CSV table of C-alpha atoms and ligand atoms in Angstrom, one decimal:
chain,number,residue,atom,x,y,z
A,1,UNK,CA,0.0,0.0,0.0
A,2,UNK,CA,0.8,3.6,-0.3
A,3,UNK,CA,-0.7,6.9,-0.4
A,4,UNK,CA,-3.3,7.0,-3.8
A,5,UNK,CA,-3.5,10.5,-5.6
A,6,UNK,CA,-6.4,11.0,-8.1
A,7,UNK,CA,-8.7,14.0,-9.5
A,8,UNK,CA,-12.4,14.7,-8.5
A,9,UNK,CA,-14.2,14.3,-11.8
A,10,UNK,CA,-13.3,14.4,-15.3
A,11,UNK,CA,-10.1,17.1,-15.2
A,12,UNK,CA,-10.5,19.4,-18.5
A,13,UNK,CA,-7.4,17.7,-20.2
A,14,UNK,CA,-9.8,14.2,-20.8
A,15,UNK,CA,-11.6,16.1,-23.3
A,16,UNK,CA,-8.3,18.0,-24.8
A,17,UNK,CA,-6.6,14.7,-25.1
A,18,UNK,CA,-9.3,12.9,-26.8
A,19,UNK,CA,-11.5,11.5,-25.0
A,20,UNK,CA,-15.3,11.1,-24.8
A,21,UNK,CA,-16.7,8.2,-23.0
A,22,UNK,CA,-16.8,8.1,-19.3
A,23,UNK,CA,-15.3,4.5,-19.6
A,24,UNK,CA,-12.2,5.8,-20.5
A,25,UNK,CA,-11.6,7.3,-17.5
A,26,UNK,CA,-9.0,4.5,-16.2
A,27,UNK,CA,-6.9,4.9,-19.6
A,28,UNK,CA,-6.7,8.7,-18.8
A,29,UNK,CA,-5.9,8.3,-15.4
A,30,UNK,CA,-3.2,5.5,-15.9
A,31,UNK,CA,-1.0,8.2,-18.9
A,32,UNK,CA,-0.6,10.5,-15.5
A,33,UNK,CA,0.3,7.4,-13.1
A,34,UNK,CA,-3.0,8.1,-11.0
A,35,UNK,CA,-4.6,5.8,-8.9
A,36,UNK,CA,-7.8,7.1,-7.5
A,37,UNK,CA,-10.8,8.7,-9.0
A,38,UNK,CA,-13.7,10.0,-7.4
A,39,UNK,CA,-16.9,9.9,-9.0
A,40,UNK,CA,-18.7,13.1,-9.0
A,41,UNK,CA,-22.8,12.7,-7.8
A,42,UNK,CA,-22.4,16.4,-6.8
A,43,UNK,CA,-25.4,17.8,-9.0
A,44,UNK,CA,-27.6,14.4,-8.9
A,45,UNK,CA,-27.8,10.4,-9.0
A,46,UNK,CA,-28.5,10.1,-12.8
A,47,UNK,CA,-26.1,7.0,-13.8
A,48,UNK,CA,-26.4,4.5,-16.0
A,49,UNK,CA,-25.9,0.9,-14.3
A,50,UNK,CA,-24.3,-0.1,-17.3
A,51,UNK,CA,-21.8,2.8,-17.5
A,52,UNK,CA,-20.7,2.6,-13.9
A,53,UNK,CA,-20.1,-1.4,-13.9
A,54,UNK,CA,-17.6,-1.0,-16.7
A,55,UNK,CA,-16.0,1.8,-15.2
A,56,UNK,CA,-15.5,-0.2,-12.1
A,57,UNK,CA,-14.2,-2.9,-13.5
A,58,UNK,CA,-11.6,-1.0,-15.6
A,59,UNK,CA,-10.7,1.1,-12.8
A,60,UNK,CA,-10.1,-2.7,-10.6
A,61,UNK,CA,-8.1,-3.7,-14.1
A,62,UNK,CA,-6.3,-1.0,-13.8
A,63,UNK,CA,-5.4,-0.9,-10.1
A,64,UNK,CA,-7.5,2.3,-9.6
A,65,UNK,CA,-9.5,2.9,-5.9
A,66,UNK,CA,-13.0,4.6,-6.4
A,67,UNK,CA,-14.9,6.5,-4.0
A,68,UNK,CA,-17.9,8.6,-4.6
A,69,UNK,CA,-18.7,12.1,-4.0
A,70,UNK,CA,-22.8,12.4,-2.8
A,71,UNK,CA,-25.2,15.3,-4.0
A,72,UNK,CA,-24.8,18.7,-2.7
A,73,UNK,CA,-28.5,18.8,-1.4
A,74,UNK,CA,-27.8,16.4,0.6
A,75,UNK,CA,-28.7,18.3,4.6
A,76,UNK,CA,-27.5,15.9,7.4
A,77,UNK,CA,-28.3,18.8,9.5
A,78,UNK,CA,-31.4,20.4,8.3
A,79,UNK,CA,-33.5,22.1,10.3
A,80,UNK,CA,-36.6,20.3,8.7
A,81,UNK,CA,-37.1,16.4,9.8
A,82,UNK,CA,-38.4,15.9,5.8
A,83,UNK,CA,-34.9,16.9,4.4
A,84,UNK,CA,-33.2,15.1,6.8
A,85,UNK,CA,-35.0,11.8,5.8
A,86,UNK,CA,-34.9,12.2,2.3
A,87,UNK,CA,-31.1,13.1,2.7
A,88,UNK,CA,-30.8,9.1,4.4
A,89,UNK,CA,-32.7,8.4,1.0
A,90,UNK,CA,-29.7,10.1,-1.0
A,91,UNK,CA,-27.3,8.4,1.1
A,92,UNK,CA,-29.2,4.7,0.0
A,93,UNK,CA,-29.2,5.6,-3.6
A,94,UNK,CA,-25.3,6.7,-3.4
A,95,UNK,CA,-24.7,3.6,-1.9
A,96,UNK,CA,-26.2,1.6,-4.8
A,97,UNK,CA,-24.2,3.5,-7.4
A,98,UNK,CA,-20.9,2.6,-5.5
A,99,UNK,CA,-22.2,-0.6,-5.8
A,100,UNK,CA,-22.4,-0.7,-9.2
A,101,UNK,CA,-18.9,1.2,-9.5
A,102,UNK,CA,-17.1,-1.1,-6.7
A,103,UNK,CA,-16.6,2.4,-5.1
A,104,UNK,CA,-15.5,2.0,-1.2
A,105,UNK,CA,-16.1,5.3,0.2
A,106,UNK,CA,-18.9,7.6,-0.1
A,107,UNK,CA,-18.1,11.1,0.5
A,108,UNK,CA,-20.6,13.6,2.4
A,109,UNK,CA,-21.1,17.2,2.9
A,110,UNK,CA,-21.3,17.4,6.9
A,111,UNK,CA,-23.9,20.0,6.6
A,112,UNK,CA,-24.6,24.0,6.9
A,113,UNK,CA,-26.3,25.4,10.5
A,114,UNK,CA,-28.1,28.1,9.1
A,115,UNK,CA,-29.9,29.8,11.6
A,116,UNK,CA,-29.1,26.1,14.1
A,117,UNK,CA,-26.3,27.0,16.5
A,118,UNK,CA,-23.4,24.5,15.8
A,119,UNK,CA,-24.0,22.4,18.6
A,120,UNK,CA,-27.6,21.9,17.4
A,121,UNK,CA,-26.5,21.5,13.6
A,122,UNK,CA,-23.7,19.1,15.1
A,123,UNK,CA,-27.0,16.6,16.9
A,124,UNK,CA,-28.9,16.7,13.6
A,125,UNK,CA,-26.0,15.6,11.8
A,126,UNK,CA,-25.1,13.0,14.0
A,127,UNK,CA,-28.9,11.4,14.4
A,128,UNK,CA,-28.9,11.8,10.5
A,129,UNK,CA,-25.7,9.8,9.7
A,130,UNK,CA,-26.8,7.2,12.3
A,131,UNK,CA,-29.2,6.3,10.7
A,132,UNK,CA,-28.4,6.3,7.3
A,133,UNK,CA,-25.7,3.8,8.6
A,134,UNK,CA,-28.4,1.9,9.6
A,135,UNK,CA,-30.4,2.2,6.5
A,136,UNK,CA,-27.1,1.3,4.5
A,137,UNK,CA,-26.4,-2.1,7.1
A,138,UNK,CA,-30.0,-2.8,5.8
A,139,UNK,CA,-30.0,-2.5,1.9
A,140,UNK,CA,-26.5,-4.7,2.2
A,141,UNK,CA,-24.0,-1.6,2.0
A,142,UNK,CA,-22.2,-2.5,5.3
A,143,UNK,CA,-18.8,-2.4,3.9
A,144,UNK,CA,-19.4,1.1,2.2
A,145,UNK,CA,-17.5,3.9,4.5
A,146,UNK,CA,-19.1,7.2,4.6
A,147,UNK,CA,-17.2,9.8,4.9
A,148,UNK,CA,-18.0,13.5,6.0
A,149,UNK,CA,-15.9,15.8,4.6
A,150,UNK,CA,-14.4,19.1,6.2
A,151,UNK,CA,-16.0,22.2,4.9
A,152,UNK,CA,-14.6,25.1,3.6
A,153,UNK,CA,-17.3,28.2,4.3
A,154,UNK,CA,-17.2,29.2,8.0
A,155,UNK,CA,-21.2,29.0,8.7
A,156,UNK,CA,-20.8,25.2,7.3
A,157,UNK,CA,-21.0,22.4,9.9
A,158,UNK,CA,-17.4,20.8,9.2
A,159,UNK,CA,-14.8,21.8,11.1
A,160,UNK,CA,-12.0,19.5,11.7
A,161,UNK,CA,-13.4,19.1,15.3
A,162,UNK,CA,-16.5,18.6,14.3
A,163,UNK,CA,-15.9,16.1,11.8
A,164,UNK,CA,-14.2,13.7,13.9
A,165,UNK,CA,-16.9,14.4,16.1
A,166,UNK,CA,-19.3,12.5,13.4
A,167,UNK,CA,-16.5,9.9,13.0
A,168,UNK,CA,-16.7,9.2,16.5
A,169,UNK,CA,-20.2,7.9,16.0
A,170,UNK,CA,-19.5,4.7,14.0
A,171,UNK,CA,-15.8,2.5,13.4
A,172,UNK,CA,-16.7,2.6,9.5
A,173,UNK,CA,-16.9,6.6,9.3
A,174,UNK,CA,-13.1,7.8,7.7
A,175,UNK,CA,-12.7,11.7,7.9
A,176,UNK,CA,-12.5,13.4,4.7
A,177,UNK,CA,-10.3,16.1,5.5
A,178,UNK,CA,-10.2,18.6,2.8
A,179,UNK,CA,-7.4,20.8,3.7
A,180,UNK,CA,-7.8,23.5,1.1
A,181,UNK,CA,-11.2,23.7,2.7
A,182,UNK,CA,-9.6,23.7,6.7
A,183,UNK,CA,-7.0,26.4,5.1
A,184,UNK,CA,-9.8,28.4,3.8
A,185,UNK,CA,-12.2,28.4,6.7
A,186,UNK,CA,-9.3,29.4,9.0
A,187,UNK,CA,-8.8,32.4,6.9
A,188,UNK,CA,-4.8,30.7,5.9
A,189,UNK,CA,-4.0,28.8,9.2
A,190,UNK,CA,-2.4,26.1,7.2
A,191,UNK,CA,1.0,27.5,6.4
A,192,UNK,CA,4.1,25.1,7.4
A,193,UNK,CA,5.0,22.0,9.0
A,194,UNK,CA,3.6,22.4,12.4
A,195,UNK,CA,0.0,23.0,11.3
A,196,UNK,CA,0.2,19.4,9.3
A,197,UNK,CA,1.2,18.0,12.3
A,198,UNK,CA,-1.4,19.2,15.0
A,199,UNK,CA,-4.2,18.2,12.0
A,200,UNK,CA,-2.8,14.5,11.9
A,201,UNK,CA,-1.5,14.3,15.7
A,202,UNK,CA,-5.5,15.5,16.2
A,203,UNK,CA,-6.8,12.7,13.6
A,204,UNK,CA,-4.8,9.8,15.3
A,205,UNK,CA,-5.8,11.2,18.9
A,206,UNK,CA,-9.4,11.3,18.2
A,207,UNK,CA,-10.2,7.8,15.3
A,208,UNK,CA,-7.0,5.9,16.3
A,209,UNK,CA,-3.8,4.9,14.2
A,210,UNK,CA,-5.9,2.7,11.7
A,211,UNK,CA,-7.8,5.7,10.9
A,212,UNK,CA,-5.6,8.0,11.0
A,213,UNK,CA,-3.5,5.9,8.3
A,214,UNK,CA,-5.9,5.0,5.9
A,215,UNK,CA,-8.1,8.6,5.9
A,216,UNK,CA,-9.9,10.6,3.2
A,217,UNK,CA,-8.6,13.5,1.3
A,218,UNK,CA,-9.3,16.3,-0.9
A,219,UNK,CA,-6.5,18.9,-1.6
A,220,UNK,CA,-6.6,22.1,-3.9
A,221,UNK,CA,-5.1,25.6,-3.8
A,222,UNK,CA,-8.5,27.6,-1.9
A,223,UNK,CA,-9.1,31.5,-2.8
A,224,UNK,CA,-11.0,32.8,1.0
A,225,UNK,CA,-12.8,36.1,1.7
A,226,UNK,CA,-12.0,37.2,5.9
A,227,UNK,CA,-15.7,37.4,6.2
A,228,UNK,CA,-16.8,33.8,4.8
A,229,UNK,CA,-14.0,31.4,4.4
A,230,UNK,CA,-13.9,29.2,0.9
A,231,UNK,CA,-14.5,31.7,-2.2
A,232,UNK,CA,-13.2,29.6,-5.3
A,233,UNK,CA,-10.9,26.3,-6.2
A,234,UNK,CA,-8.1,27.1,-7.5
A,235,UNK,CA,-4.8,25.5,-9.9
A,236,UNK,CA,-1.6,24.5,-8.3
A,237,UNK,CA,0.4,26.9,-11.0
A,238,UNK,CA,-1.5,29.7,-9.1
A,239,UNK,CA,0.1,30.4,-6.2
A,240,UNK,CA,-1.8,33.4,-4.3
A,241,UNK,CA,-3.3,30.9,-2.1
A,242,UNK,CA,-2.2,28.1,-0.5
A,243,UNK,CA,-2.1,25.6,1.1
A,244,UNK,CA,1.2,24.3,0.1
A,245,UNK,CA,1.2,20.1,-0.7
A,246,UNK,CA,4.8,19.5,0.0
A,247,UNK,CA,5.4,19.5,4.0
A,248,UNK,CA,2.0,17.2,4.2
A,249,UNK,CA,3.5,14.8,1.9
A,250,UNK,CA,6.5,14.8,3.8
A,251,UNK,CA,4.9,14.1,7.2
A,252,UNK,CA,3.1,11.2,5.7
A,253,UNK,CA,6.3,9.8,4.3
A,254,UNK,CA,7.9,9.9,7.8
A,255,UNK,CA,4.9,8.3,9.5
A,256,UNK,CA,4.1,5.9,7.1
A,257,UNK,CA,0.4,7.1,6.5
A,258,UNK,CA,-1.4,6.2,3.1
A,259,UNK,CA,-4.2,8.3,2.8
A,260,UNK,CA,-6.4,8.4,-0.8
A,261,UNK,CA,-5.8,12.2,-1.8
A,262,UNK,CA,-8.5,13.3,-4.5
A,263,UNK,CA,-7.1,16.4,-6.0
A,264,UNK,CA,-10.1,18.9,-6.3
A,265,UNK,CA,-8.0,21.6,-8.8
A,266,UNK,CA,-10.5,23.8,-10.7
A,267,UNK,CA,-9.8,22.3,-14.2
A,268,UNK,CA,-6.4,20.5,-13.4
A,269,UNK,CA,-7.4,17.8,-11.5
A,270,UNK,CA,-5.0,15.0,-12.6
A,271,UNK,CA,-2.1,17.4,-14.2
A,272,UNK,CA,-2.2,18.7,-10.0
A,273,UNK,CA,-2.6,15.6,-8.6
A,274,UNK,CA,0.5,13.8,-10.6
A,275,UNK,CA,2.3,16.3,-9.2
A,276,UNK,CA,1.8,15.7,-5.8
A,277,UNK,CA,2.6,12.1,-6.9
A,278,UNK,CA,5.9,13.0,-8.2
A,279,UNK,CA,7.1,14.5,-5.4
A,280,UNK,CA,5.5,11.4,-3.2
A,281,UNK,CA,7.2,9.1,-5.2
A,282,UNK,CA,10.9,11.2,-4.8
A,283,UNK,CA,10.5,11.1,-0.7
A,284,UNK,CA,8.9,7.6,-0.4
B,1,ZN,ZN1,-17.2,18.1,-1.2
């Protein structure tokens, strides 16, 4: 094992390069060395069965680990019961599209809190992902891991705290921690060495060393306002904003931890995340 990069999504360069069909996905990704892809259910569950088997199995041909990103609309911490329950319903129908893709982890939005303070948002949240769990054990997705992700906009539910929080709940849950989102809500907090560390040390303190070696990432360059935290993705080759890949990928060399780390690059997805390959491969 080692630590899998891959893009979010279909990177602009598929198209460029020549290629149309979704299927060809695991060609793509193998030209750049990759070895994760995560499937994008952001704006909907629209797939065809068809399409998604045969991407999974040319992804396991080609030695690439699938997860799955859930819809947007998805509100683990609504306000209203009704969204809440139909979000489990969303979680169900994710779960049958990893299914179909051999997708392992299914990753989730841990909510917003609105008008809800954040401990309130934090209890919906956590009554909402129990049971979806629950719904999942039942339609035969037991070995699915969700995965709430760390959120990037300030009024979101998703802090790192509050994430492990939710992966308290259950053994299955992996954090996603999204770093460009941690760096953006903390208005840049994620500068050097130091600030990898306490993130990791806080990971392994909280989940456990298993956990805390086999977690869930997103990484991309983050543009923030001071007032609400994530503004835009943006490309490694712009550098205004950080955060920087290199002294995380150097920690997880030294402590032998092999997270999956989906690039989330606004348009360079795979070009961003080979190079944070490159440089793994030079230090591991
Ligand atoms: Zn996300």
């Amino acid at each position: 094992m080692s630590v899998r990069f891959g893009p979010a999504g279909t990177p602009n360069s598929f198209a460029e390069m020549g290629y149309k069909k979704t299927v060809e996905i695991p060609d793509y990704l193998t030209r750049f060395e990759l070895t994760a892809f995560e499937y994008q259910c952001g704006h909907g569950l629209r797939v065809n069965e068809n399409t998604a088997r045969t991407l999974g199995e040319r992804c396991r041909e080609a030695g690439i680990a699938l997860s799955l990103h859930s819809p947007y609309y998805i509100s683990l911490s609504s306000v209203e019961a009704e969204k809440r329950e139909n979000s489990i319903g969303y979680l169900v129908e994710s779960a049958r599209i990893a299914s179909w893709l051999g997708a392992d982890r299914i990753v989730v939005h841990s909510g917003s809190c609105g008008k809800l303070s954040r401990e309130q948002a934090l209890h919906y949240a956590l009554d909402t992902l129990k049971r979806a769990q629950a719904a999942l054990d039942d339609q035969g997705y037991s070995k699915i891991h969700l995965c709430p992700e760390t959120m990037g906009k300030i009024n979101q539910l998703g802090d790192l705290d509050e994430v492990l929080a939710l992966c308290e709940l259950e053994e299955r849950f992996l954090p996603c921690v999204d770093f460009g989102h941690l760096y953006a809500r903390s208005l840049g907090a994620i500068q050097i060495r130091e600030d990898y560390e306490k993130i990791l040390d806080e990971i392994a303190n909280r989940l456990g060393s298993e956990r805390a070696k086999s977690f869930h990432a997103h990484f991309s360059r983050i543009e923030f306002t001071e007032k609400g935290g994530e503004k835009c993705h943006l490309v490694f080759s712009d550098s205004r904003y950080g955060p920087e890949f290199e002294p995380l990928i150097d920690l997880l060399t030294e402590r032998g931890l092999e997270p999956r780390i989906i690039c989330e690059s606004a348009g360079t997805q795979a070009e961003d995340a080979a190079q944070m390959q490159a440089y793994y491969s030079q230090r591991a």
